[in-house]
Tab-separated table of C-alpha atoms in Angstrom:
chain	number	residue	atom	x	y	z
A	287	MET	CA	-35.535	67.782	-50.681
A	288	ASN	CA	-39.102	68.316	-49.803
A	289	GLU	CA	-39.613	64.580	-49.703
A	290	ASN	CA	-36.700	64.074	-47.255
A	291	THR	CA	-38.009	66.599	-44.796
A	292	GLU	CA	-41.432	65.032	-45.005
A	293	ASN	CA	-39.972	61.598	-44.157
A	294	ALA	CA	-37.965	63.109	-41.312
A	295	ASP	CA	-41.066	64.757	-39.871
A	296	GLN	CA	-43.032	61.546	-40.184
A	297	SER	CA	-40.319	59.441	-38.508
A	298	ALA	CA	-40.036	61.961	-35.708
A	299	THR	CA	-43.704	61.688	-34.932
A	300	THR	CA	-43.781	57.912	-35.079
A	301	THR	CA	-40.737	57.386	-32.874
A	302	ALA	CA	-41.705	59.670	-30.053
A	303	ARG	CA	-39.716	59.140	-26.911
A	304	LYS	CA	-41.324	56.842	-24.406
A	305	ALA	CA	-41.735	57.995	-20.852
A	306	ARG	CA	-39.544	56.293	-18.283
A	307	THR	CA	-41.145	53.692	-16.156
A	308	PRO	CA	-41.109	54.568	-12.470
A	309	ARG	CA	-38.250	53.055	-10.530
A	310	GLN	CA	-39.288	49.995	-8.604
A	311	PRO	CA	-38.088	49.521	-5.020
A	312	ARG	CA	-35.424	46.889	-4.530
A	313	LEU	CA	-37.109	43.704	-3.552
A	314	ASP	CA	-33.961	41.751	-2.762
A	315	GLN	CA	-34.122	42.998	0.828
A	316	PRO	CA	-37.492	43.536	2.526
A	317	LEU	CA	-38.170	46.822	4.282
A	318	ALA	CA	-38.597	45.038	7.607
A	319	SER	CA	-35.076	43.674	7.280
A	320	LYS	CA	-33.672	47.122	6.547
A	321	ALA	CA	-35.543	48.554	9.524
A	322	SER	CA	-34.121	45.802	11.690
A	323	GLN	CA	-30.611	46.572	10.457
A	324	LEU	CA	-31.061	50.258	11.228
A	325	GLU	CA	-32.374	49.442	14.692
A	326	ASP	CA	-29.426	47.123	15.356
A	327	ALA	CA	-26.995	49.824	14.257
A	328	ALA	CA	-28.664	52.374	16.553
A	329	TYR	CA	-28.539	49.848	19.409
A	330	GLY	CA	-24.821	49.328	18.796
A	331	ARG	CA	-24.190	53.082	18.868
A	332	LEU	CA	-26.214	53.333	22.074
A	333	LEU	CA	-24.058	50.690	23.752
A	334	GLU	CA	-20.947	52.707	22.849
A	335	ARG	CA	-22.062	55.773	24.802
A	336	ALA	CA	-19.981	56.428	27.921
A	337	ASP	CA	-22.957	56.756	30.289
A	338	VAL	CA	-24.461	53.484	29.072
A	339	LYS	CA	-21.123	51.672	29.336
A	340	GLU	CA	-20.687	52.961	32.876
A	341	ALA	CA	-24.196	51.911	33.930
A	342	LEU	CA	-23.788	48.434	32.417
A	343	PHE	CA	-20.406	48.033	34.115
A	344	ARG	CA	-21.871	49.115	37.443
A	345	VAL	CA	-24.709	46.573	37.180
A	346	GLY	CA	-22.369	43.802	36.041
A	347	SER	CA	-19.836	44.359	38.797
A	348	ALA	CA	-22.512	44.661	41.516
A	349	GLN	CA	-24.124	41.440	40.243
A	350	ALA	CA	-20.769	39.633	40.272
A	351	LYS	CA	-19.943	40.801	43.796
A	352	ARG	CA	-23.423	39.888	45.080
A	353	ASP	CA	-23.155	36.413	43.512
A	354	SER	CA	-19.701	35.918	45.026
A	355	VAL	CA	-20.867	36.869	48.518
A	356	SER	CA	-23.918	34.631	48.135
A	357	ARG	CA	-21.770	31.641	47.113
A	358	LYS	CA	-19.432	32.215	50.046
A	359	LEU	CA	-22.349	32.338	52.473
A	360	CYS	CA	-23.853	29.158	51.005
A	361	ALA	CA	-20.500	27.403	51.391
A	362	GLY	CA	-20.380	28.348	55.066
A	363	SER	CA	-17.544	30.867	54.843
A	364	ALA	CA	-17.031	33.206	57.788
A	365	ALA	CA	-15.243	35.757	55.560
A	366	VAL	CA	-18.550	37.405	54.634
A	367	SER	CA	-21.746	38.117	56.499
A	368	VAL	CA	-25.409	38.488	55.695
A	369	ASP	CA	-24.884	42.238	56.073
A	370	ASP	CA	-22.383	42.096	53.185
A	371	LEU	CA	-24.937	40.293	51.060
A	372	SER	CA	-27.583	42.854	51.958
A	373	ARG	CA	-25.243	45.731	51.093
A	374	TRP	CA	-24.389	44.261	47.667
A	375	GLU	CA	-28.034	43.535	46.918
A	376	GLY	CA	-28.726	47.211	47.643
A	377	GLU	CA	-25.869	48.225	45.324
A	378	LEU	CA	-27.259	45.970	42.618
A	379	ALA	CA	-30.749	47.430	42.993
A	380	ALA	CA	-29.378	50.982	42.790
A	381	ALA	CA	-27.313	50.136	39.711
A	382	LYS	CA	-30.336	48.588	37.991
A	383	GLU	CA	-32.418	51.668	38.813
A	384	GLY	CA	-29.781	53.823	37.102
A	385	LEU	CA	-29.875	51.583	34.061
A	386	VAL	CA	-33.680	51.700	33.954
A	387	ALA	CA	-33.518	55.504	34.158
A	388	LEU	CA	-31.258	55.516	31.093
A	389	ALA	CA	-33.647	53.148	29.324
A	390	LYS	CA	-36.493	55.624	29.843
A	391	HIS	CA	-34.570	58.124	27.705
A	392	SER	CA	-33.374	55.486	25.217
A	393	PRO	CA	-35.996	52.736	24.823
A	394	LEU	CA	-33.669	50.711	22.563
A	395	LEU	CA	-31.704	49.917	25.706
A	396	LEU	CA	-34.566	47.654	26.779
A	397	LYS	CA	-33.209	45.099	24.285
A	398	HIS	CA	-30.168	44.535	26.512
A	399	PRO	CA	-30.228	41.219	28.418
A	400	MET	CA	-29.742	42.991	31.753
A	401	LEU	CA	-33.013	44.838	31.188
A	402	ALA	CA	-34.937	42.224	29.234
A	403	ALA	CA	-35.743	40.311	32.427
A	404	HIS	CA	-36.534	43.506	34.349
């Protein structure tokens, strides 16, 4: 019996538990890619906000109306005047200013095509 306990003690000391190796980060997706995905998700959530939707709609509709009036004037139509064009250009400028003001609070909004050229 003494011999068995001696063997058990010896085997216990020789088969000591190995420490775990530290967990390696997943390399199948680079950190830059994950950061880009997070940024895209935040941008998508930003575009869903009511104030952002309203500002984008206001800019889009003012741009469409201004373009329509401009085309009519270029075609020689008497249905619109230069004053109409001036008024819609003012509306467009005001709408873009509102969008830029939102972008100051949410810089991710600068990725939007309406502001990328601004």
